[in-house]
């Protein structure tokens, strides 16, 4: 059996079913996909939280909370994420499976989720000003707080420089300078546009009756749609000339980020060779970067590699003493070269496979993680199950890692350093 079933229920609205009978909770997630565009990201970022504040039937947060409590403690969460070059607005409902309750709640929970997404409380052609102002303030504080996490900030700045001519450089959180121009009416007008034109995926995971679910979703999400917004596939193939960026800040520990182009499409089976490349290089305490750069040379406080699968990027991030910049770059370059030359031991290969496979197996223990896994697969029109991926990872040889390494190119080196400590 494949991991999910996908069914078209309306123009640009798809239903994805992930049947799992071993959970007591069902999860319904509604995803609205938008292209990453500078002129709308901030409005998009505000909309889910504003919608969660008040609806026609439940005109304030207290009324919404009371209704959810009546649904045996069902909960709703909202988020805004970057998935490749898409900004994805998500609304997630958690509810206990009907078979474990004295009365069914699933259909009512789905109706409540629909109420929040499609029937917001309005006044004079706009959202309620009070709730818009609250969410603008919260978003501004959230954006400001990101700079306090210097490691995260450094990665984001590396992306901004690395992809400056590409949509991927745009922050999914939005921008503080946009907030003054957004009011309750302009935000509501944009909301109507995204409801009418965004590709929408409704993902249901858990234990349910397939035919009943399909009919219920069709009846509740049957509304007028317009021509869908176009979302282009990411451009992932590039052989860049490396650039070096330094930014000064009042910090004592330097943050070094290397951005690399992998030239690998997530849909390709060879992507899992790349996953192994990253695992051997810098994922976990068994990796080359951890053992050789951090432990052997005591050169950094932390170091790891990570992949941005939909955009085909790899990042190497390290917290270092500011004076160790040149040495850190030298040692990281050596480990990358060793990978590309095939200087990988069987022990490193085996430990990396165990690391990845254990992480994949753990997805089955978390219905939210399982939903996110299969949704990311669906974005690439892939339906590989977790077992499929485990099988592919198990077959990776050192020669496969060397082969994928030939197409990895350094694009950007970003260094967040202390003031008056220019190192480049």
mmCIF file of N, CA and C in Angstrom, residues 2 4 6 14 16 33 86 201 231 233-234 265-268 310 373-384:
data_model
loop_
_atom_site.group_PDB
_atom_site.id
_atom_site.type_symbol
_atom_site.label_atom_id
_atom_site.label_comp_id
_atom_site.label_asym_id
_atom_site.label_seq_id
_atom_site.Cartn_x
_atom_site.Cartn_y
_atom_site.Cartn_z
ATOM 1 N N UNK A 2 0.517 2.211 -0.835
ATOM 2 C CA UNK A 2 1.258 3.467 -0.864
ATOM 3 C C UNK A 2 0.938 4.299 0.372
ATOM 4 N N UNK A 4 -0.097 7.444 0.733
ATOM 5 C CA UNK A 4 -1.289 8.284 0.753
ATOM 6 C C UNK A 4 -2.071 8.101 -0.537
ATOM 7 N N UNK A 6 -4.538 10.356 -3.149
ATOM 8 C CA UNK A 6 -4.857 11.737 -3.489
ATOM 9 C C UNK A 6 -6.076 11.776 -4.395
ATOM 10 N N UNK A 14 -7.463 19.413 -3.447
ATOM 11 C CA UNK A 14 -7.199 17.980 -3.406
ATOM 12 C C UNK A 14 -7.339 17.456 -1.991
ATOM 13 N N UNK A 16 -6.043 14.426 0.466
ATOM 14 C CA UNK A 16 -5.038 13.386 0.658
ATOM 15 C C UNK A 16 -5.418 12.578 1.887
ATOM 16 N N UNK A 33 -1.304 26.893 -0.689
ATOM 17 C CA UNK A 33 0.008 27.162 -1.272
ATOM 18 C C UNK A 33 -0.006 28.478 -2.039
ATOM 19 N N UNK A 86 7.639 27.991 -2.161
ATOM 20 C CA UNK A 86 6.225 28.174 -1.842
ATOM 21 C C UNK A 86 6.117 28.705 -0.422
ATOM 22 N N UNK A 201 -4.720 21.795 -0.353
ATOM 23 C CA UNK A 201 -4.629 20.369 -0.063
ATOM 24 C C UNK A 201 -5.200 20.116 1.319
ATOM 25 N N UNK A 231 2.466 28.536 -9.568
ATOM 26 C CA UNK A 231 3.635 28.343 -8.707
ATOM 27 C C UNK A 231 4.671 27.560 -9.499
ATOM 28 N N UNK A 233 8.107 25.611 -10.539
ATOM 29 C CA UNK A 233 9.030 24.675 -9.891
ATOM 30 C C UNK A 233 10.357 25.374 -9.641
ATOM 31 N N UNK A 234 10.993 25.007 -8.538
ATOM 32 C CA UNK A 234 12.268 25.599 -8.169
ATOM 33 C C UNK A 234 13.335 25.322 -9.231
ATOM 34 N N UNK A 265 17.552 16.949 -7.531
ATOM 35 C CA UNK A 265 16.101 17.071 -7.403
ATOM 36 C C UNK A 265 15.603 16.067 -6.366
ATOM 37 N N UNK A 266 14.800 16.552 -5.433
ATOM 38 C CA UNK A 266 14.245 15.699 -4.378
ATOM 39 C C UNK A 266 13.469 14.514 -4.956
ATOM 40 N N UNK A 267 12.910 14.689 -6.131
ATOM 41 C CA UNK A 267 12.117 13.617 -6.734
ATOM 42 C C UNK A 267 12.989 12.471 -7.230
ATOM 43 N N UNK A 268 14.253 12.738 -7.479
ATOM 44 C CA UNK A 268 15.185 11.748 -8.014
ATOM 45 C C UNK A 268 15.543 10.730 -6.925
ATOM 46 N N UNK A 310 13.747 20.647 -1.168
ATOM 47 C CA UNK A 310 12.978 21.085 -2.326
ATOM 48 C C UNK A 310 13.746 22.073 -3.195
ATOM 49 N N UNK A 373 5.615 14.568 6.350
ATOM 50 C CA UNK A 373 6.462 13.768 5.457
ATOM 51 C C UNK A 373 5.751 13.514 4.127
ATOM 52 N N UNK A 374 4.520 13.014 4.198
ATOM 53 C CA UNK A 374 3.827 12.671 2.955
ATOM 54 C C UNK A 374 3.383 13.915 2.190
ATOM 55 N N UNK A 375 3.131 15.004 2.913
ATOM 56 C CA UNK A 375 2.790 16.219 2.180
ATOM 57 C C UNK A 375 3.987 16.736 1.393
ATOM 58 N N UNK A 376 5.174 16.692 1.974
ATOM 59 C CA UNK A 376 6.361 17.125 1.238
ATOM 60 C C UNK A 376 6.607 16.210 0.043
ATOM 61 N N UNK A 377 6.296 14.925 0.189
ATOM 62 C CA UNK A 377 6.398 14.009 -0.947
ATOM 63 C C UNK A 377 5.412 14.416 -2.046
ATOM 64 N N UNK A 378 4.193 14.749 -1.648
ATOM 65 C CA UNK A 378 3.161 15.056 -2.640
ATOM 66 C C UNK A 378 3.491 16.304 -3.445
ATOM 67 N N UNK A 379 4.205 17.257 -2.810
ATOM 68 C CA UNK A 379 4.585 18.475 -3.526
ATOM 69 C C UNK A 379 5.434 18.138 -4.742
ATOM 70 N N UNK A 380 6.222 17.079 -4.651
ATOM 71 C CA UNK A 380 7.059 16.640 -5.762
ATOM 72 C C UNK A 380 6.406 15.518 -6.568
ATOM 73 N N UNK A 381 5.092 15.317 -6.372
ATOM 74 C CA UNK A 381 4.352 14.258 -7.075
ATOM 75 C C UNK A 381 5.000 12.895 -6.870
ATOM 76 N N UNK A 382 5.489 12.670 -5.658
ATOM 77 C CA UNK A 382 6.081 11.386 -5.310
ATOM 78 C C UNK A 382 5.223 10.733 -4.240
ATOM 79 N N UNK A 383 5.187 9.400 -4.240
ATOM 80 C CA UNK A 383 4.424 8.684 -3.218
ATOM 81 C C UNK A 383 5.291 7.591 -2.604
ATOM 82 N N UNK A 384 6.562 7.912 -2.378
ATOM 83 C CA UNK A 384 7.440 6.935 -1.736
ATOM 84 C C UNK A 384 7.067 6.808 -0.256
#
